[in-house]
CSV table of C-alpha atoms and ligand atoms in Angstrom, one decimal:
chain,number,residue,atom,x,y,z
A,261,UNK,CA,0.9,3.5,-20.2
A,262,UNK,CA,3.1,0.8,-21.4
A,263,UNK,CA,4.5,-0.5,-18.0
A,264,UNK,CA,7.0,-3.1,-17.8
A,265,UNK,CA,7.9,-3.9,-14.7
A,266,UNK,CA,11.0,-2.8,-12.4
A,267,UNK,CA,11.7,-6.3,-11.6
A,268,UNK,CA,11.4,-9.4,-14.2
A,269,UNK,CA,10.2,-12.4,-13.2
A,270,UNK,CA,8.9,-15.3,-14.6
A,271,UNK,CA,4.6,-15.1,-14.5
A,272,UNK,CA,3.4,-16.2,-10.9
A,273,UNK,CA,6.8,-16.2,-8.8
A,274,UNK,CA,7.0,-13.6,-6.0
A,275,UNK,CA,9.4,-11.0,-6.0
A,276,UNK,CA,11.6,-10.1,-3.3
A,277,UNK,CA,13.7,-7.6,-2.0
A,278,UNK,CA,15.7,-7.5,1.4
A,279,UNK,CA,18.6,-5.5,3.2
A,280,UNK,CA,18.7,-3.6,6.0
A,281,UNK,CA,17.1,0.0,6.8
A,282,UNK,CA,20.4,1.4,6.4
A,283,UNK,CA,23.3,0.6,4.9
A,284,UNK,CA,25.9,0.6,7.7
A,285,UNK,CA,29.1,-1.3,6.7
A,286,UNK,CA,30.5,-3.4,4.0
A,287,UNK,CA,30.3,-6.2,6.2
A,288,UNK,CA,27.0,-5.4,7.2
A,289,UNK,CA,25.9,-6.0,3.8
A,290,UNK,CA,28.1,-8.1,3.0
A,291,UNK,CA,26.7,-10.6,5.5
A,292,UNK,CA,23.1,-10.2,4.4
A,293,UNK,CA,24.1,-11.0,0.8
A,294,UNK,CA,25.9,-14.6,1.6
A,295,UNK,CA,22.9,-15.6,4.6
A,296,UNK,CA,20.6,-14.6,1.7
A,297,UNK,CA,21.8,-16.4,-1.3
A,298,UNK,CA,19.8,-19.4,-1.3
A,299,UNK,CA,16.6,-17.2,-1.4
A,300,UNK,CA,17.6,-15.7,-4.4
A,301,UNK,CA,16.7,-11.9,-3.6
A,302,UNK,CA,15.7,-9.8,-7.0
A,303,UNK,CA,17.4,-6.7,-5.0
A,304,UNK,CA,19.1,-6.1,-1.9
A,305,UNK,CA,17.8,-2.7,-0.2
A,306,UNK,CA,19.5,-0.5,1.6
A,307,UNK,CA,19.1,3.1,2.4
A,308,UNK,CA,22.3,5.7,1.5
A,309,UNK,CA,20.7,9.3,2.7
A,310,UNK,CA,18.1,8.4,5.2
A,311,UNK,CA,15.0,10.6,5.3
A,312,UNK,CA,14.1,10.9,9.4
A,313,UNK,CA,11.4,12.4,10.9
A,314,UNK,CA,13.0,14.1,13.6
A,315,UNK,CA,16.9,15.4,13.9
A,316,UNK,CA,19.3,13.8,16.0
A,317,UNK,CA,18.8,10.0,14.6
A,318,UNK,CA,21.1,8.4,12.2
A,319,UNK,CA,21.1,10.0,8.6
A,320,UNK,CA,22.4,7.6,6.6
A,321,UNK,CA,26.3,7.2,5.7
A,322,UNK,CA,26.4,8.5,2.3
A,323,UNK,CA,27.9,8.5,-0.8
A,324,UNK,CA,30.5,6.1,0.4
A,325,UNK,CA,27.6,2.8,0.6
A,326,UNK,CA,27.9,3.1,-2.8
A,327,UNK,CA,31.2,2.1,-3.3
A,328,UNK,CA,30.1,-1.5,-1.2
A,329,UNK,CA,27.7,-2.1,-3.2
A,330,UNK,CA,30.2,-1.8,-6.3
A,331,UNK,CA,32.6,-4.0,-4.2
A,332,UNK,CA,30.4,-6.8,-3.5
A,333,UNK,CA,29.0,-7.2,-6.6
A,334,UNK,CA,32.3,-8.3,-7.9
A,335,UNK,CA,32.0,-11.6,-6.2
A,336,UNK,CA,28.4,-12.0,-5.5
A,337,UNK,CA,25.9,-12.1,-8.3
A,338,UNK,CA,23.4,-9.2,-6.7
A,339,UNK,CA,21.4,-6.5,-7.7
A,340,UNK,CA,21.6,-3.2,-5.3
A,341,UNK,CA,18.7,-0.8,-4.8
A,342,UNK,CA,18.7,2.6,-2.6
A,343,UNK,CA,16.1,5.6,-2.1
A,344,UNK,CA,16.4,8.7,-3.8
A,345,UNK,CA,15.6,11.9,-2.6
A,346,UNK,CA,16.8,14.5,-5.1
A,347,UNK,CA,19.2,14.8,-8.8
A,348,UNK,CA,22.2,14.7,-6.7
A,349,UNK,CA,21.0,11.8,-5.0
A,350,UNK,CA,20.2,10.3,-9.0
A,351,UNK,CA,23.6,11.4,-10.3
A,352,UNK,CA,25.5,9.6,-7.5
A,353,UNK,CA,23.6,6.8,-7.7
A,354,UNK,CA,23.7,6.0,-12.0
A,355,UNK,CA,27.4,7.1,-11.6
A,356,UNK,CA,28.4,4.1,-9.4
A,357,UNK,CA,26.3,2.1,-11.3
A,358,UNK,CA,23.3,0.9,-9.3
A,359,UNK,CA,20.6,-1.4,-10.3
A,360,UNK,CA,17.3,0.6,-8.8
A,361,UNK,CA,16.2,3.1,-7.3
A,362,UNK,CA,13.3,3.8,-5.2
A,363,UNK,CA,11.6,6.7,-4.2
A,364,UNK,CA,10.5,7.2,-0.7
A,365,UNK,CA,7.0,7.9,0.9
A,366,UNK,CA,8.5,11.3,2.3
A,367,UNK,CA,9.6,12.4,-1.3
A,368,UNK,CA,6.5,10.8,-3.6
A,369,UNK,CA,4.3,13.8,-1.5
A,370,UNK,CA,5.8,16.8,-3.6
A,371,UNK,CA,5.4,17.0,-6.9
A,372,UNK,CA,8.6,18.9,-7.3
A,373,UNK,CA,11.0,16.3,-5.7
A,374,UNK,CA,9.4,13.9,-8.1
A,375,UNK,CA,9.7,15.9,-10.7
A,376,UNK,CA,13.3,16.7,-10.1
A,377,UNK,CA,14.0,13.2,-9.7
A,378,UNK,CA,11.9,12.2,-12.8
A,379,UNK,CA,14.2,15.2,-15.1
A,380,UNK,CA,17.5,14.0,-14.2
A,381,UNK,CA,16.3,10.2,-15.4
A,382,UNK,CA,15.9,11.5,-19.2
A,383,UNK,CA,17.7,9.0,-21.4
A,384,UNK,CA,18.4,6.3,-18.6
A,385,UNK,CA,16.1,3.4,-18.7
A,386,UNK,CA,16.5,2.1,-15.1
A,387,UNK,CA,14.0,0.6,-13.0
A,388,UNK,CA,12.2,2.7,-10.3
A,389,UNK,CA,10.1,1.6,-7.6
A,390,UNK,CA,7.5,4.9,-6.2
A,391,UNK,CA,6.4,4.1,-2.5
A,392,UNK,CA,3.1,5.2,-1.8
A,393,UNK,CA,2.8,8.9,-0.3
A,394,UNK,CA,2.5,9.2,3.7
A,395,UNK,CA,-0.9,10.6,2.8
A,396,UNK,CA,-3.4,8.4,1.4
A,397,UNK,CA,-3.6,10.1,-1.6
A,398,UNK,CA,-4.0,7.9,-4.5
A,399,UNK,CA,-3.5,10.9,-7.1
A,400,UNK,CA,-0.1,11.6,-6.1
A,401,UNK,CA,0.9,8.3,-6.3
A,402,UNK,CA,-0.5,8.5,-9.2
A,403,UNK,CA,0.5,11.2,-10.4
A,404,UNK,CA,4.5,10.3,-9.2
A,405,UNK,CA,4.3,7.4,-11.1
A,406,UNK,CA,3.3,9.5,-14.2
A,407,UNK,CA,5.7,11.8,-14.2
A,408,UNK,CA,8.4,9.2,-13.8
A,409,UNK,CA,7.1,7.5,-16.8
A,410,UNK,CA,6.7,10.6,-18.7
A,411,UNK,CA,10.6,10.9,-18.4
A,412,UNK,CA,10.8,7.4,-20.5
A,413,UNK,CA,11.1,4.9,-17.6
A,414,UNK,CA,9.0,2.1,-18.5
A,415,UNK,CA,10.2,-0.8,-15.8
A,416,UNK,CA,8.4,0.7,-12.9
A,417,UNK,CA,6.6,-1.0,-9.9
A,418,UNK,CA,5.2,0.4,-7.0
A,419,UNK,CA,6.0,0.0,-3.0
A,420,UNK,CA,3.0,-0.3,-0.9
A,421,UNK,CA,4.4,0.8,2.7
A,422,UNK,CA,1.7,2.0,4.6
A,423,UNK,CA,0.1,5.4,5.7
A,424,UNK,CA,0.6,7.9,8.5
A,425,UNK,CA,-1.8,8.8,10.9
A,426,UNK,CA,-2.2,10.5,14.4
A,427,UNK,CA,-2.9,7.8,17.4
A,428,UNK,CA,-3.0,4.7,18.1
A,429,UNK,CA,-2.8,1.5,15.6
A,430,UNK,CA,-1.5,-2.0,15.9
A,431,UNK,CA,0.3,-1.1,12.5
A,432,UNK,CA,3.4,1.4,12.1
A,433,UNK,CA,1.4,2.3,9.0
A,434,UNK,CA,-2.1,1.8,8.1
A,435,UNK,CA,-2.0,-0.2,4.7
A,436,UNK,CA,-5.5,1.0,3.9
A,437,UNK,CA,-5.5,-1.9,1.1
A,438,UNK,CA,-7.9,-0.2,-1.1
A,439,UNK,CA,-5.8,2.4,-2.1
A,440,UNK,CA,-2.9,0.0,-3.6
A,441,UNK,CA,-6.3,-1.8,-5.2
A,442,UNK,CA,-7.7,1.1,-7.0
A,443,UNK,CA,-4.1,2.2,-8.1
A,444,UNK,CA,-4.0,-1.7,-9.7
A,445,UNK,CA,-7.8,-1.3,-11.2
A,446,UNK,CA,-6.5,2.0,-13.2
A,447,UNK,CA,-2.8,0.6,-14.2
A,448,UNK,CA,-3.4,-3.4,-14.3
A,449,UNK,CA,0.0,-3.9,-15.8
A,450,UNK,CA,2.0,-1.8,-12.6
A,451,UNK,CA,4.1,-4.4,-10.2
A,452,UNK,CA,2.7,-4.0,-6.8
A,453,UNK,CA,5.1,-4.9,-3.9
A,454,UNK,CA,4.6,-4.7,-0.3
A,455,UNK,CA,7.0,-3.0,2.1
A,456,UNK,CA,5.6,-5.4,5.2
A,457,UNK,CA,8.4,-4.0,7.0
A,458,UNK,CA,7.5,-0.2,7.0
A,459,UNK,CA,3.1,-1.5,7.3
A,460,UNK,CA,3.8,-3.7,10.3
A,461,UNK,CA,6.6,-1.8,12.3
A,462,UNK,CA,7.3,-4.4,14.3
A,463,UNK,CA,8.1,-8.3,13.5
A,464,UNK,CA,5.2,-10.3,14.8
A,465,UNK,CA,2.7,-8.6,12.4
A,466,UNK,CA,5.2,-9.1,9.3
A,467,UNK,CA,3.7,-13.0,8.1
A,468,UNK,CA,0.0,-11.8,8.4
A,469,UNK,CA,0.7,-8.5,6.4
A,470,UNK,CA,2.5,-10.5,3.7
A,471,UNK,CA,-0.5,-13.1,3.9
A,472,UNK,CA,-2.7,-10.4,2.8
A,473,UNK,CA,-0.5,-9.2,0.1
A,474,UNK,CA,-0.4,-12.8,-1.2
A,475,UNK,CA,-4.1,-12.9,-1.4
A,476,UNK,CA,-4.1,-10.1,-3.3
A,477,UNK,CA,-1.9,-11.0,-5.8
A,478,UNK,CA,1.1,-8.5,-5.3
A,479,UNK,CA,4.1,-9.3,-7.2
A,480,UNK,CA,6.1,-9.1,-4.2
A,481,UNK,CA,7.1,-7.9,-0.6
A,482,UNK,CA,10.3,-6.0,0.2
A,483,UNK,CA,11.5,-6.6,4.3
A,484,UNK,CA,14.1,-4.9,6.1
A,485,UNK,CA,16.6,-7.3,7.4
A,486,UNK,CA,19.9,-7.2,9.5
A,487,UNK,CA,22.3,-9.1,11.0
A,488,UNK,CA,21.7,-8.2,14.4
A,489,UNK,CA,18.4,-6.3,14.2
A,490,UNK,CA,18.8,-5.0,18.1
A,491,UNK,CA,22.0,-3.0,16.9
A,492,UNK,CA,20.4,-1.5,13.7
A,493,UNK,CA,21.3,2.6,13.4
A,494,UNK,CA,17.7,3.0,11.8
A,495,UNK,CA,14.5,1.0,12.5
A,496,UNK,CA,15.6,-1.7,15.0
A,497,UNK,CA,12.0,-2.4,16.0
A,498,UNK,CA,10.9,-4.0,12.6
A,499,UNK,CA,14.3,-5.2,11.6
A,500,UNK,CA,14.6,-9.0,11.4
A,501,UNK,CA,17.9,-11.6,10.8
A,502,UNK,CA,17.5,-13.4,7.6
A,503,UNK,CA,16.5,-16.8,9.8
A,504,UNK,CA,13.7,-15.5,11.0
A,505,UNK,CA,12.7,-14.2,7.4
A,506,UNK,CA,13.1,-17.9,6.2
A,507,UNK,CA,11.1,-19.6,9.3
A,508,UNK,CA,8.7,-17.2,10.6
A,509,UNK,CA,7.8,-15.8,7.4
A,510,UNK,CA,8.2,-17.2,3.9
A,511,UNK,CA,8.1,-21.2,4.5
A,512,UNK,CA,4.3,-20.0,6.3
A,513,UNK,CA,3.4,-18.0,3.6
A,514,UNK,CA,0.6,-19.6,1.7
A,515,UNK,CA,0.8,-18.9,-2.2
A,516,UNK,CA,-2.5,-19.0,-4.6
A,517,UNK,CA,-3.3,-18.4,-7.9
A,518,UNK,CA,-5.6,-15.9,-9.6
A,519,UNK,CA,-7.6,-18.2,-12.0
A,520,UNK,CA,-8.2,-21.8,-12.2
A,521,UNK,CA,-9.5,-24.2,-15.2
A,522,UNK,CA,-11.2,-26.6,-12.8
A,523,UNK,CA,-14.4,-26.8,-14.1
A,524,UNK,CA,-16.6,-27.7,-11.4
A,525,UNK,CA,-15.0,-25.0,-9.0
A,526,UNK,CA,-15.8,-22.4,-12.0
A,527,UNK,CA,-19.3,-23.4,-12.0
A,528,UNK,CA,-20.0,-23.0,-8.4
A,529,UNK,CA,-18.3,-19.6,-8.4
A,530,UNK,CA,-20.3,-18.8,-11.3
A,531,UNK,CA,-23.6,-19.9,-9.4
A,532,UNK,CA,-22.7,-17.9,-5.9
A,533,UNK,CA,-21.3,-14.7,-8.1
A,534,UNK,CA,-24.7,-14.6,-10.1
A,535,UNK,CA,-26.9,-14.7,-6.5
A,536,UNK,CA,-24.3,-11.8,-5.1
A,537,UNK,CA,-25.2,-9.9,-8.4
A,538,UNK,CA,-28.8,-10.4,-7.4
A,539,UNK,CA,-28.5,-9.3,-4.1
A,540,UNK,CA,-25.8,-6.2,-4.6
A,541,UNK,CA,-28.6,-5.4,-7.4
A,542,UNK,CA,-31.9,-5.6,-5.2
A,543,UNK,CA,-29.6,-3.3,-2.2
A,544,UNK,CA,-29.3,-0.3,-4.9
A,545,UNK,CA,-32.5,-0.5,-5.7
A,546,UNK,CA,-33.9,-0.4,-2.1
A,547,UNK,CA,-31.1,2.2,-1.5
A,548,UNK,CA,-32.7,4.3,-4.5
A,549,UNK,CA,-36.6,3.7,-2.7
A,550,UNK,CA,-35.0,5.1,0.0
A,551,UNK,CA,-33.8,8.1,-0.8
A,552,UNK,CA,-37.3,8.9,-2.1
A,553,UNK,CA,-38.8,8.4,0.9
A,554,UNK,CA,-36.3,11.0,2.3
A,555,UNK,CA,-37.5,13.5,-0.7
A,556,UNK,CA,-41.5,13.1,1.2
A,557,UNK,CA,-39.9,13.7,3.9
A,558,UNK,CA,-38.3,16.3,3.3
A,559,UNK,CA,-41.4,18.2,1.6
A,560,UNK,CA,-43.3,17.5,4.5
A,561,UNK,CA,-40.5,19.3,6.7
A,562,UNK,CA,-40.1,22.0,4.4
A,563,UNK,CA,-43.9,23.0,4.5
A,564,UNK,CA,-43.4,22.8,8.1
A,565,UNK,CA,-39.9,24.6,8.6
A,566,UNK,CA,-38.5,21.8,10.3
A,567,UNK,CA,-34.6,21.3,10.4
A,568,UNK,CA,-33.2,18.1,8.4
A,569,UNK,CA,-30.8,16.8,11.3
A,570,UNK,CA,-33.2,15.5,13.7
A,571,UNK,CA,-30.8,14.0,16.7
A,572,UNK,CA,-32.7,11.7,18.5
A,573,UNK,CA,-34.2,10.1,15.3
A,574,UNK,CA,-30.5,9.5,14.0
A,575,UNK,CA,-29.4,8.4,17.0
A,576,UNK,CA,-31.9,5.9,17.3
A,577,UNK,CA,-31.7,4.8,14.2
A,578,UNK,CA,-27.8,3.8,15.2
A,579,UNK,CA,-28.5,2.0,18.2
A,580,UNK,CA,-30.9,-0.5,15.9
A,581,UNK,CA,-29.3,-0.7,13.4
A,582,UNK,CA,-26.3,-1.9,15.8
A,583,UNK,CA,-27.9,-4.5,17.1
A,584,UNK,CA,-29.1,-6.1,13.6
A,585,UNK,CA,-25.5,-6.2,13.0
A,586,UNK,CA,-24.8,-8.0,15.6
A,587,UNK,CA,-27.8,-10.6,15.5
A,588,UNK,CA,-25.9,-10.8,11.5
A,589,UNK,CA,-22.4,-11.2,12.5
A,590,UNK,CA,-21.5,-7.7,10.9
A,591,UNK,CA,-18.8,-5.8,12.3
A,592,UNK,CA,-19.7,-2.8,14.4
A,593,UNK,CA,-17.1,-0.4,12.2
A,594,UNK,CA,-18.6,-1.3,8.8
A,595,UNK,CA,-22.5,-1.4,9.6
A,596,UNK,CA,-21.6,2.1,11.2
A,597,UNK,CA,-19.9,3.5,8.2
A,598,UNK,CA,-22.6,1.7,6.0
A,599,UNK,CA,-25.6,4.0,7.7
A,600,UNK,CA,-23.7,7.2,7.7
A,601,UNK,CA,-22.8,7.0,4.1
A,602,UNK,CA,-26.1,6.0,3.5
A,603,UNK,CA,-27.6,8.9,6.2
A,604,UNK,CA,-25.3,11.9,4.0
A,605,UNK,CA,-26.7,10.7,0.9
A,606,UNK,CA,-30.6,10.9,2.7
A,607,UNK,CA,-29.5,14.5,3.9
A,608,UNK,CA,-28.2,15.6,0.3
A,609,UNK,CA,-31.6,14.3,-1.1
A,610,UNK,CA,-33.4,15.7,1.2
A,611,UNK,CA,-31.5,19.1,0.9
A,612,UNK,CA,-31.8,19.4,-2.5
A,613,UNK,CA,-36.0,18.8,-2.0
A,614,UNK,CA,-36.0,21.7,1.1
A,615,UNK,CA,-33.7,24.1,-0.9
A,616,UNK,CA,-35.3,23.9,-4.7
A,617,UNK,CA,-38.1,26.3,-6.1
A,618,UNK,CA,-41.2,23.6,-5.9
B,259,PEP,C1,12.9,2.9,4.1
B,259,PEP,O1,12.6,2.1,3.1
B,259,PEP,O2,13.8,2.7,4.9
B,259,PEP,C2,12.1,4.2,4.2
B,259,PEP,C3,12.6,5.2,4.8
B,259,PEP,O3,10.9,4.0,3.8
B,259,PEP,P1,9.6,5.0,3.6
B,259,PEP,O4,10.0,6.0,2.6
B,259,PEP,O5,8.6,4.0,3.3
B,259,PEP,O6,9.4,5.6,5.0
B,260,MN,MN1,13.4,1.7,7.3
């Protein structure tokens, strides 16, 4: 893929795109656009046709947001963006003459909303923004992003907003980082921004989701904001005015740069990378004498029709193993994943020993 990029910016400055949830009146917007100004926005967001999860809240005003957007552009230099949903939603849109598009989380799941979206595009070179799937399901991201650039869009980016999930989080949406990290290992060249708005859900997580985005070199965030954010008709909660944007967020957030050509740094990253290599290296291998010891074990439990799953012995081995993390200031959570990924791959080995012919 050929990417380009749905926003342009010069190399290392962050993008950044801000509006409310909803648009709600011209003045509404209107008032976002002049408090913004000096921060330069790339786009101003705001939501037309609002997908909601349940009937009964506000569903966006329409068709008729559009026609603001027209009328402020004529005396403010700004660039619009809205969510699509469907061809309808497209046609509208490229006839008024908007800047972007995004899709949303709730339409990047089906394959044939993308699609649709992705056929009436053919011939128009505007830039799209896919949000992640409510799933965490890198292949339909994926595979949304694809199909949109199979229609001849090249400036595309992609909106990391978050996943859904049943229970209890201090997030709205779990930004399971990895996924948004493998996406950028297989398409290096694709903008990533961050929606920290739809991620935190609420505005005293916003600066330390953005933090993290920084550190891992996203092009940019997008945050919901609003002139009164306690009055918003969609998403009050994680709605904040453009001062707090200013104080509480972006004059805190700390910028860094991927490379350096400080030598002496580059040498004693070198020198701690090459004993990491060493160790990561020696943990595969002891991992690999491992899971021969589970293949005599097995044997011997095969000649003596004994069950793999032994319990007691696992449990054990979890209450240790605990403890070692502790005494090596490992998190509970990760040494816990670290054994049962290791204990399924001792199973499978030992599965495979129990269940062949010798
Ligand atoms: C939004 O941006 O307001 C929105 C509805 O987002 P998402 O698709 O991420 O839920
Ligand atoms: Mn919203």
């Amino acid at each position: 893929m050929n990417l380009k990029g749905a926003i342009s910016k010069p190399n290392n400055t962050k993008s950044l795109i801000l509006g409310p949830c909803s648009a709600e009146s011209q003045q509404q917007l209107e008032t976002i656009v002049k408090q913004s100004e000096d921060l330069k926005p790339d786009y101003i967001r705001a939501g037309v046709w609002k997908p909601r999860t349940r009937p009964g809240h506000f569903q966006g005003i329409g068709e008729v947001a559009l026609s603001w957007f027209e009328e402020i552009k004529r005396n403010h230099k700004v660039k619009f963006c809205t969510e699509v949903a469907n061809a309808e939603h497209v046609e509208i849109c490229l006839k008024a003459g908007i800047d972007a598009l995004w899709i949303g989380a709730r339409t990047t799941v089906n394959p044939f909303y993308v699609q649709e979206i992705a056929d009436s595009l053919k011939g128009v070179n505007i830039p799209i923004m896919i949000k992640n799937p409510i799933n965490p399901d890198l292949y339909l991201w994926l595979g949304a992003i694809e199909r949109i650039y199979n229609s001849g869009i090249n400036q595309i980016a992609a909106i990391h907003r978050g996943f859904s999930f049943y229970g209890n989080s201090v997030y709205r949406n779990i930004p399971r980082w990895n996924i948004p990290i493998e996406l950028k290992r297989r398409l290096p060249q694709l903008q990533m921004i961050a929606d920290i708005s739809h991620i935190s859900g609420a505005p005293e997580h916003l600066l330390e989701i953005a933090q993290i985005a920084m550190d891992l070199n996203y092009d940019g965030i997008m945050v919901e904001t609003h002139p009164e954010p306690s009055k918003a008709l969609s998403d009050s909660d994680q709605q904040v005015t453009i001062d707090f944007l200013k104080n509480n967020i972006l004059s805190k957030l700390v910028q860094r740069q991927v490379q350096t050509d400080d030598q002496s740094y580059n040498l004693k990253i070198e020198k701690i990378r090459t004993e990491i290599d060493n160790i990561d290296q020696e943990i595969i291998n002891l991992l690999g004498q491992r899971m021969l010891l589970a293949e005599n074990i097995g044997a011997e439990k095969k000649s003596n029709n004994i069950s793999i799953l032994q319990p007691d012995r696992w449990n054990e081995i979890i209450q240790r193993l605990l403890k070692v993390a502790k005494e090596n200031q490992l998190s509970e959570e990760f040494v816990f994943s670290l054994i049962e990924a290791i204990h399924i791959e001792s199973i499978q080995h030992q599965s495979r020993k129990m269940n062949s012919e010798n």
